[in-house]
XYZ file of C-alpha atoms in Angstrom:
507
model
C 21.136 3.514 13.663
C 24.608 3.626 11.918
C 23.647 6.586 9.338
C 26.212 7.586 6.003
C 25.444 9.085 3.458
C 25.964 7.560 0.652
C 27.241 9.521 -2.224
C 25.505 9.980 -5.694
C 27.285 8.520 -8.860
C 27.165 8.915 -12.540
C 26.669 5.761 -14.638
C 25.257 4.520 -17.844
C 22.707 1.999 -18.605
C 24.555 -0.907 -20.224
C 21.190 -1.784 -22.135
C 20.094 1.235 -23.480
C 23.552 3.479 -22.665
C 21.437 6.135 -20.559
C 23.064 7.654 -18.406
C 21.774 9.028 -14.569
C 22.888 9.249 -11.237
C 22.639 6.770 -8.344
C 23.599 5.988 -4.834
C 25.975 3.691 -4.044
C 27.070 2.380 -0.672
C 30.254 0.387 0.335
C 29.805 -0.008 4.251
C 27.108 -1.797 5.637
C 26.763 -1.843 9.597
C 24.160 -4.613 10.037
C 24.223 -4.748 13.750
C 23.100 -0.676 13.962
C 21.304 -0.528 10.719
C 19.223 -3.698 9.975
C 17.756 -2.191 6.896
C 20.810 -2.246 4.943
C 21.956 -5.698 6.160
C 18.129 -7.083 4.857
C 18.390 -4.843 1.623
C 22.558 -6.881 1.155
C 21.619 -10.218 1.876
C 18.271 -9.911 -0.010
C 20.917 -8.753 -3.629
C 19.556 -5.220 -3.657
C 22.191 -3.444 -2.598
C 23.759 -1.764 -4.994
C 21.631 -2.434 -7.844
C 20.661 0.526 -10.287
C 17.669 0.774 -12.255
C 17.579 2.699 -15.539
C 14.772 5.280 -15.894
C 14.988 4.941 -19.472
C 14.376 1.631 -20.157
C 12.967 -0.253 -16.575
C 17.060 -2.598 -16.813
C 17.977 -3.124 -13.258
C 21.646 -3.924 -12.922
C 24.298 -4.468 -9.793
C 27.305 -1.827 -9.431
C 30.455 -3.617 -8.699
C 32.007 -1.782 -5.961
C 34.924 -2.441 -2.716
C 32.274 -3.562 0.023
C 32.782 -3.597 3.827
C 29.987 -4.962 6.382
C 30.821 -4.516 9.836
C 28.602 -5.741 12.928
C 29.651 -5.232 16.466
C 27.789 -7.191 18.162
C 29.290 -10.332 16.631
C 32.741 -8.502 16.017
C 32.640 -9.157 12.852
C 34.191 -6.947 9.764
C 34.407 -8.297 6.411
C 35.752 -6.722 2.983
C 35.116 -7.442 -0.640
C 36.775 -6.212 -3.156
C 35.373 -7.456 -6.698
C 38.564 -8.998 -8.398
C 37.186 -7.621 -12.326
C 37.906 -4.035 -10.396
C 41.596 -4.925 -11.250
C 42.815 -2.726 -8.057
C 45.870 -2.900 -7.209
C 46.993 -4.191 -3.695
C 47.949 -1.041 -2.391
C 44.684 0.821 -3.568
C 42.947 -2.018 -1.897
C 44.753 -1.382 1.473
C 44.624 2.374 1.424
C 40.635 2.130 0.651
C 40.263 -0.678 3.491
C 41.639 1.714 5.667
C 39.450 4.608 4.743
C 35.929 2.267 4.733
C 37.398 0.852 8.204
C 38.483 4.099 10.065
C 34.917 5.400 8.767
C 33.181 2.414 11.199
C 35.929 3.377 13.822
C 35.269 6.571 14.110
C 31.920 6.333 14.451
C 32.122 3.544 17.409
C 32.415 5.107 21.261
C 35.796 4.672 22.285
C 34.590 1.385 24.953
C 33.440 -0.662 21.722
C 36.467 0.092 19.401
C 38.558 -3.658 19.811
C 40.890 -5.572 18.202
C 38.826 -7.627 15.372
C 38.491 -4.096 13.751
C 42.173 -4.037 12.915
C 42.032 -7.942 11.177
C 39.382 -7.716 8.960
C 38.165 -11.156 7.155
C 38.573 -11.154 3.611
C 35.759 -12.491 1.294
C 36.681 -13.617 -2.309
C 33.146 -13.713 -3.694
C 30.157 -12.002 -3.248
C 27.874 -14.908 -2.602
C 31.271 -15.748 -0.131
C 30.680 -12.564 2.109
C 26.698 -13.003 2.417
C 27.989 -16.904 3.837
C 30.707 -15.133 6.296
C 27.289 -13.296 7.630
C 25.026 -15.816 7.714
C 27.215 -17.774 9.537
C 27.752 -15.087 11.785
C 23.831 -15.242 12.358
C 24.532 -18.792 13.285
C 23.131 -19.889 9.877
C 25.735 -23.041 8.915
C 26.944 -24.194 5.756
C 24.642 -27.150 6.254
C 21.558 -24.561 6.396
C 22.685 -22.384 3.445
C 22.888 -25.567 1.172
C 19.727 -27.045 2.323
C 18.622 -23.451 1.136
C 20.133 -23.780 -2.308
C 18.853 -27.451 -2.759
C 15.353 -26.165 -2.017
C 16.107 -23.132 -4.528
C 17.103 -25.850 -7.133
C 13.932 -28.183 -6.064
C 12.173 -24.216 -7.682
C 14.055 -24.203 -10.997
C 13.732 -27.916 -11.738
C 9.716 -27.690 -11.422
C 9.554 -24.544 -13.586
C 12.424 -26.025 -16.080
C 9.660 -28.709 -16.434
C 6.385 -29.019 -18.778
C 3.732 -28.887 -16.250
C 2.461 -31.859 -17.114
C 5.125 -33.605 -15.576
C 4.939 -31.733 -12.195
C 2.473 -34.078 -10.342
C 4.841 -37.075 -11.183
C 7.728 -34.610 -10.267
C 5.703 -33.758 -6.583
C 5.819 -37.500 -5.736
C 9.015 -37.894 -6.065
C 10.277 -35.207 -4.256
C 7.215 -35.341 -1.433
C 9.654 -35.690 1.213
C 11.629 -32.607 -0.310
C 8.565 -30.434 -0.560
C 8.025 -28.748 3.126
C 6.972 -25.655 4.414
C 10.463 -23.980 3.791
C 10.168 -24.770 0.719
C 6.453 -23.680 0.227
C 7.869 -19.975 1.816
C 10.713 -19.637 -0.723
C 7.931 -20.242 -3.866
C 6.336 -16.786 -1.968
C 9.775 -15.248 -1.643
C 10.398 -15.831 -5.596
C 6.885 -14.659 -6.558
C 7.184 -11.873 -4.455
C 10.748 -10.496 -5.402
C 9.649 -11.174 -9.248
C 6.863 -8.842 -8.917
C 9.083 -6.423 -7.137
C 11.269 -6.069 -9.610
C 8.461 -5.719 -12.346
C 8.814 -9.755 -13.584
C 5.607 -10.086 -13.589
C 5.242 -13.336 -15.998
C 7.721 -15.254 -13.451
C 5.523 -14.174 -10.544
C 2.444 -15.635 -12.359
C 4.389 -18.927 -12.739
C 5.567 -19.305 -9.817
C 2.508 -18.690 -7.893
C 1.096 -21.236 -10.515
C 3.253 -23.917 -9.771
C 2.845 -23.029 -5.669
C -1.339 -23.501 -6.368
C -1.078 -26.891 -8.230
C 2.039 -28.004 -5.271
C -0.388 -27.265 -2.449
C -3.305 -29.597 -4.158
C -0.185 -32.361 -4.934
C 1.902 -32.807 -1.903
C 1.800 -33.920 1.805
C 2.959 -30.398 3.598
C 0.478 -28.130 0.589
C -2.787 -30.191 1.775
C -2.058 -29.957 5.255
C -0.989 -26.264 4.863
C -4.391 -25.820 3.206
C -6.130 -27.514 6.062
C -4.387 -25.619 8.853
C -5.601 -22.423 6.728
C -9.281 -23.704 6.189
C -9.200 -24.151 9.323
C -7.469 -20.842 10.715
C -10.212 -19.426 8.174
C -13.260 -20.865 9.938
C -12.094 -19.665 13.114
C -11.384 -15.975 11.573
C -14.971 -15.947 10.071
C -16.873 -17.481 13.628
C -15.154 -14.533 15.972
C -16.289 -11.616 13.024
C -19.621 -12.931 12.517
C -19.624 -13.080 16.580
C -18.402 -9.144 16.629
C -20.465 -8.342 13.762
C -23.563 -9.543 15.324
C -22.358 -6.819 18.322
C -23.600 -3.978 15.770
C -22.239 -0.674 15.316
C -21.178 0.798 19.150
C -20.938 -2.282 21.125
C -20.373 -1.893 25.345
C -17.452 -3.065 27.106
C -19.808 -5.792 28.726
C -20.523 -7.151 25.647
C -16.940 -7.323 23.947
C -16.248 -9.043 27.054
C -19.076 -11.403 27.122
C -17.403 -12.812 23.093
C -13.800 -13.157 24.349
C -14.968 -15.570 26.997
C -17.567 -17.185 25.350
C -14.673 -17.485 21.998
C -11.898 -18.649 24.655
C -14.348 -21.487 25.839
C -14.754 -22.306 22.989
C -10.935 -23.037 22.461
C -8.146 -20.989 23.784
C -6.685 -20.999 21.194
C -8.539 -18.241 19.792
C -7.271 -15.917 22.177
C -4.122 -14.262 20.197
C -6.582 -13.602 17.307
C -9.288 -12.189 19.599
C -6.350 -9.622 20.713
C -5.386 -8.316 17.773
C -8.788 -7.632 16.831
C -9.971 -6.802 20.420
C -6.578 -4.880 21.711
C -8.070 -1.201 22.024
C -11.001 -2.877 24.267
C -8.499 -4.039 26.555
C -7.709 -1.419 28.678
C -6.956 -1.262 32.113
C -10.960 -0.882 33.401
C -11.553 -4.559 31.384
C -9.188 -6.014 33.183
C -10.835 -4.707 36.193
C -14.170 -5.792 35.409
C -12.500 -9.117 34.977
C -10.934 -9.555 37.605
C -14.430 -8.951 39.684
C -16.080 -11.980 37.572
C -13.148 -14.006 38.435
C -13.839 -13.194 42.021
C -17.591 -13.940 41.889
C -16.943 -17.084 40.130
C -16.300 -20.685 41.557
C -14.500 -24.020 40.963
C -13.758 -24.621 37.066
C -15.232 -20.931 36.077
C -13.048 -19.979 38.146
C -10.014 -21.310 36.929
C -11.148 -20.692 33.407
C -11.173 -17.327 33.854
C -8.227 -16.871 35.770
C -5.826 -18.915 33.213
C -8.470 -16.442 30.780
C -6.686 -13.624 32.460
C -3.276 -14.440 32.554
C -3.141 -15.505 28.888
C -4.710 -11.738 27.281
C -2.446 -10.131 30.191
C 0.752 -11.996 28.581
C -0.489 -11.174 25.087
C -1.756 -7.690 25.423
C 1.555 -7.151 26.921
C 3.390 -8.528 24.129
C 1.536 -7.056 21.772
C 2.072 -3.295 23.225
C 5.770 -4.355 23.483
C 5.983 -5.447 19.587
C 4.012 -1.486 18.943
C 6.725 0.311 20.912
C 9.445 -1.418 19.842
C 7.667 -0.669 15.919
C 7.062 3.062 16.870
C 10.126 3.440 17.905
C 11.737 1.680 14.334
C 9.862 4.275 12.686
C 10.980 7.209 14.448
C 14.736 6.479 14.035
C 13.620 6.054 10.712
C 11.794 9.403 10.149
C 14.865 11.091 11.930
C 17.351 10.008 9.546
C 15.364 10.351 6.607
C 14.481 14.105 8.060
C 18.187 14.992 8.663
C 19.567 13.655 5.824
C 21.054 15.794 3.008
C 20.369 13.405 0.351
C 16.644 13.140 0.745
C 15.928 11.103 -1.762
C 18.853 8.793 -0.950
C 17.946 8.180 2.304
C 14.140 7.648 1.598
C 15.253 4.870 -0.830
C 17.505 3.344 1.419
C 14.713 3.040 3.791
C 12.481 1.753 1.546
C 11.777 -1.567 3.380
C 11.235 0.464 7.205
C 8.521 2.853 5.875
C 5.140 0.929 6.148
C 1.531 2.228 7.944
C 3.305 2.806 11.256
C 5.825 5.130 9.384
C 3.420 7.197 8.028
C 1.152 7.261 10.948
C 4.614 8.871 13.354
C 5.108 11.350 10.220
C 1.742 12.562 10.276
C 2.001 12.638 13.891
C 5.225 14.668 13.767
C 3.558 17.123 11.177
C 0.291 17.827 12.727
C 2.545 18.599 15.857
C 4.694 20.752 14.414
C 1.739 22.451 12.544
C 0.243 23.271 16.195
C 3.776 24.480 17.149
C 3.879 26.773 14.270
C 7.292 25.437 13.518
C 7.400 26.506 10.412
C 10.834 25.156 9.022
C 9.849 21.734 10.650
C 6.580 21.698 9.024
C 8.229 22.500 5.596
C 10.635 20.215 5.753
C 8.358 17.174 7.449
C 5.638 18.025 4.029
C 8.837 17.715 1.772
C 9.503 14.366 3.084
C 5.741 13.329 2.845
C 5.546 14.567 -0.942
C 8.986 12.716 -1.655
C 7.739 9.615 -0.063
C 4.801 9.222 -1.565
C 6.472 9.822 -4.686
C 9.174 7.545 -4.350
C 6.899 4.525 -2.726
C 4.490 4.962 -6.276
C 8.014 4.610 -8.306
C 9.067 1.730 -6.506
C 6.047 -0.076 -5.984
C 5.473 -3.367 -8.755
C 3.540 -2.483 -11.989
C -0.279 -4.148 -10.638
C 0.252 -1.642 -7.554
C 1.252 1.253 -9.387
C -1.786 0.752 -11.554
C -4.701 0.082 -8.708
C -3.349 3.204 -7.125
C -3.593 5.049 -10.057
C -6.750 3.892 -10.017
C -7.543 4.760 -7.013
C -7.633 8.071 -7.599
C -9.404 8.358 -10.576
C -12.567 10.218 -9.812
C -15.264 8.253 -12.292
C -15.445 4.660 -11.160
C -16.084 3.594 -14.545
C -13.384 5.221 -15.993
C -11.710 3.068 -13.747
C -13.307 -0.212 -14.003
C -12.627 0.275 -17.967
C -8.933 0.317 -17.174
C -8.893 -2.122 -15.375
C -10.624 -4.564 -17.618
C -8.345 -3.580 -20.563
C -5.187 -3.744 -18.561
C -6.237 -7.138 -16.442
C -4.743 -10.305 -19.110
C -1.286 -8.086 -18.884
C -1.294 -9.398 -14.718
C -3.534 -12.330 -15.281
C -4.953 -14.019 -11.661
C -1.962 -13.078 -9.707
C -3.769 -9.503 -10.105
C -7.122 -10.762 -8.346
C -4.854 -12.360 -5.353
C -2.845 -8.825 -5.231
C -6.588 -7.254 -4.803
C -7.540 -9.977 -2.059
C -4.602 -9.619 -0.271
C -5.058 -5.516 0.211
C -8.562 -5.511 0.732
C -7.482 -8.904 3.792
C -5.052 -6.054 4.896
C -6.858 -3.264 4.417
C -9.478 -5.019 6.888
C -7.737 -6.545 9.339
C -5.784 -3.295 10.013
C -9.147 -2.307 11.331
C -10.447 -0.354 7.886
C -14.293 0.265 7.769
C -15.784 -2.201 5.089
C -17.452 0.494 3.604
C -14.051 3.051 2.927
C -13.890 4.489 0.002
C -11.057 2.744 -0.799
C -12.664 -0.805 -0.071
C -15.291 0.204 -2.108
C -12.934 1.001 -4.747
C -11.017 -2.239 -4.560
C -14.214 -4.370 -4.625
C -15.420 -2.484 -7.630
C -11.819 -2.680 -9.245
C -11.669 -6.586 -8.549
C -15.024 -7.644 -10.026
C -14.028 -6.072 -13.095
C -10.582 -7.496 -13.293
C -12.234 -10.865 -12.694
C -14.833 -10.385 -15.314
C -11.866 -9.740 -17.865
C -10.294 -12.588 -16.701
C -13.125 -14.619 -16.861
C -13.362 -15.701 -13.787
C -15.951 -15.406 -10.995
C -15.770 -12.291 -8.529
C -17.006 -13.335 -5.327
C -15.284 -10.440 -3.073
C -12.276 -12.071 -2.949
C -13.925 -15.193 -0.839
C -13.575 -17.487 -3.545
C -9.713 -16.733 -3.509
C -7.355 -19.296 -2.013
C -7.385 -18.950 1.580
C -4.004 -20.270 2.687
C -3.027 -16.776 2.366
C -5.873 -15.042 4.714
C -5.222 -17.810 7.165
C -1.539 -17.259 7.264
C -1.476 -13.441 7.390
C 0.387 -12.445 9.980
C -0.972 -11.336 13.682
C 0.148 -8.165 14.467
C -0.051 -4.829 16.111
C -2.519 -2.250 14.955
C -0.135 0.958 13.354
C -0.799 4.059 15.759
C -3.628 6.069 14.081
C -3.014 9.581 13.624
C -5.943 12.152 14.205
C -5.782 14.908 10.989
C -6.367 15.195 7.506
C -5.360 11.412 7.044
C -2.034 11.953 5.312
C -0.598 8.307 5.657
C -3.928 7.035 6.557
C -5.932 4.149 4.409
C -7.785 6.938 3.251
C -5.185 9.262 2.042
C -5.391 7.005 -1.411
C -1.789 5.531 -1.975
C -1.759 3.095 0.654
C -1.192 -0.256 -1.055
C 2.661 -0.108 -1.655
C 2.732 0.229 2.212
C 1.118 -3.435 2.415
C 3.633 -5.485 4.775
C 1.674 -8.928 4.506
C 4.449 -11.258 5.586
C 3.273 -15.209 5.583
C 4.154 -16.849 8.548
C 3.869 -20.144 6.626
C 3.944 -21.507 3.052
């Protein structure tokens, strides 16, 4: 990973006129340091947010993104900077021999020396899509869609079922994933009120249009499916054999193969190499279409077991690149919040990893130093995270239950339902990252969300009378490493619902 360090500046609030220091960083290496390209094209680079009064706001500042891999360098320089062309040269220079020098000497080529010049903003983050192979065609499809967003909430929603007819054909899954994109960077950034409408006018688009009732099928369906395999493991008990784990993935894959992906990432740490074994015998006992079954049976868990161990390593090893540069970094801080969007479960899992070893090392300066970048973390993750989080972890915490069910009815009409969906989609994650149904911190949740939903007025069913589009499109992936200890980063350790990383596949 390309690592800088980008230096702290002094600025004032142009709301309030507070002034505090910030980071601010002018080269962007997207092909070595993902991160930063996601946090650019996303518009949160550069932007400052006031700890007096909550205002975020963009720094205008001489940009350069560089990205070997598609030799591609690009500068900006904002025109209301007012430099003058020879300022703009000599700090080209400095931003490009910066990327030069840190390049081994086989990879420094020509393209570095005739940098592309973007005019605009909104002009450089085209230059890299297109770069991506993302064409003009694709970014204005994107910004008709984004348009398709503004007209509906421009409109009384009276007028949106009339509106959803007309546009039917315009309404597709792309469009159904930027409505969660929206609602999800307006709760991010503490807009709460234009997350609730947006989510709103994604609910009554999935009951109006062609693409919402069939993505509401495929998740009904995706549902029923999740609920048959749990009741089937459930049913298992408490310390089921290998026999018997074995005996539900084939009788699930008969069923209808596929179930198989799902029945991995449940089933992965029962895969080992003496299942595969014991497989392989039954294959070998078995005849004609058994047979075959079980061998296709085979091949499929082999390719996805494999696939899934692949996607963990290549994770684990995200995170530690991540935890080294955040651990030699002088800015601590700085670099924690540039890697805001890398440090998830798996993160904290390789730092409490890295502690507890150095703790049986008795590395002392390593231990110190790891526990400062646990604290700061933390710290920095509660800061960050959108006002509903920040309050259920508070929560959380706080030791009487009641105390905290009280809050949380008081506070609840400030969030209004998007608050119950925010509880049903950390308890969905909280559970299908393999956390026991009766944690504390399930128990918690469950308590927190029945009271939310009686101040709401709405019915508390557990979070199974939620939509479930979203439980049916969370994302399959690989369980996070699990860290024996004291359960710092753990589910248990209390803050763990800023870490949620509950990507939609669909709508």
């Amino acid at each position: 990973m390309f690592s800088r360090a980008m230096p702290q500046i002094q600025v004032k609030c142009p709301n309030c006129g507070q002034p505090f220091a910030t980071s601010l960083e002018q080269i962007i290496d997207g092909g070595r340091d993902p991160q930063a390209k996601s946090r650019f094209l996303s518009g949160r680079t550069n932007v400052a947010s006031c700890p007096a009064c909550g205002v975020d706001f963009r720094l205008s500042t001489p940009l350069l993104y560089h990205d070997g891999r598609k030799e591609l360098l690009i500068t900006f320089i904002p025109m209301e900077l007012g430099m003058p062309r020879d300022e703009q040269e000599r700090l080209i220079g400095q931003m490009t021999q910066a990327i030069i020098q840190s390049l081994p000497q086989e990879e420094r080529k020509g393209y570095l020396f005739v940098p592309k010049n973007a005019l605009t903003l909104q002009g450089m983050v085209e230059m890299i899509l297109e770069g991506d192979g993302i064409t003009k065609a694709m970014i204005e499809a994107r910004r008709e869609r984004l348009g398709l967003v503004e007209k509906f909430l421009d409109s009384d929603p009276e007028t949106w079922a009339a509106l959803a007819q007309a546009e039917d054909a315009n309404l597709d899954e792309d469009f159904f994933g930027m409505l969660l994109a929206s609602a999800d960077a307006a709760m991010n950034s503490g807009r709460q009120d234009v997350a609730d409408q947006v989510l709103h006018l994604r609910d009554r688009l999935l009951e109006l249009t062609t693409t919402g009732k069939h993505l509401v099928e495929e998740a009904e369906a995706q549902e029923k499916v999740f609920e048959e395999v749990s009741e089937a493991l459930n049913e298992l008990g408490d310390s089921p054999t290998r026999e018997d784990l074995a005996k539900v993935i084939i009788e699930q894959a008969q069923i209808s193969m596929d179930r198989v992906p799902m029945l991995v990432s449940l089933l992965r740490g029962a895969m080992d190499y003496q299942f595969f074994l014991d497989l392989g015998r039954e294959i070998e006992s078995a005849e004609g279409e058994q047979k075959t079954f079980l061998t296709t049976l085979r091949d499929n868990l082999t390719t996805l077991v494999q696939e899934t161990d692949r996607q963990a390593h290549n994770i684990a090893a995200k995170a530690v690149e991540t935890l080294q540069e955040i651990v030699n970094s002088e800015d601590l801080d700085g670099a924690i919040r540039a890697n805001l969007e890398g440090i998830d479960d798996t993160f904290l899992a390789v730092l409490s990893a890295n502690l507890q070893n150095a703790e049986q090392q008795k590395n002392s300066e390593l231990v110190q130093r790891l526990q400062e970048v646990f604290d700061r973390v933390m710290s920095i993750m509660q800061e960050s995270a959108p006002p509903p989080l920040r309050l259920i972890n508070e929560l959380i915490r706080v030791p009487d239950v009641e105390q905290a069910r009280a809050t949380i009815k008081a506070r609840a009409p400030e969030f209004g339902p998007s608050l119950l969906q925010l509880f049903d989609v950390l308890m969905t994650e909280l559970a299908t990252q393999g956390g026991p149904g009766g944690s504390p911190v399930m128990i918690r949740l469950q308590a927190l969300r029945e009271a939310a939903a009686e101040a709401l007025g709405e019915k508390s069913d557990g979070g199974s009378g939620t939509p479930i589009i979203r439980l049916g499109d969370r994302e399959i992936k690989p369980p996070a490493p699990k860290a024996d200890g004291d359960g710092r980063g753990s589910s248990e350790s209390g803050i763990v619902l800023p870490f949620t990383r509950n990507r939609p596949k669909k709508s």
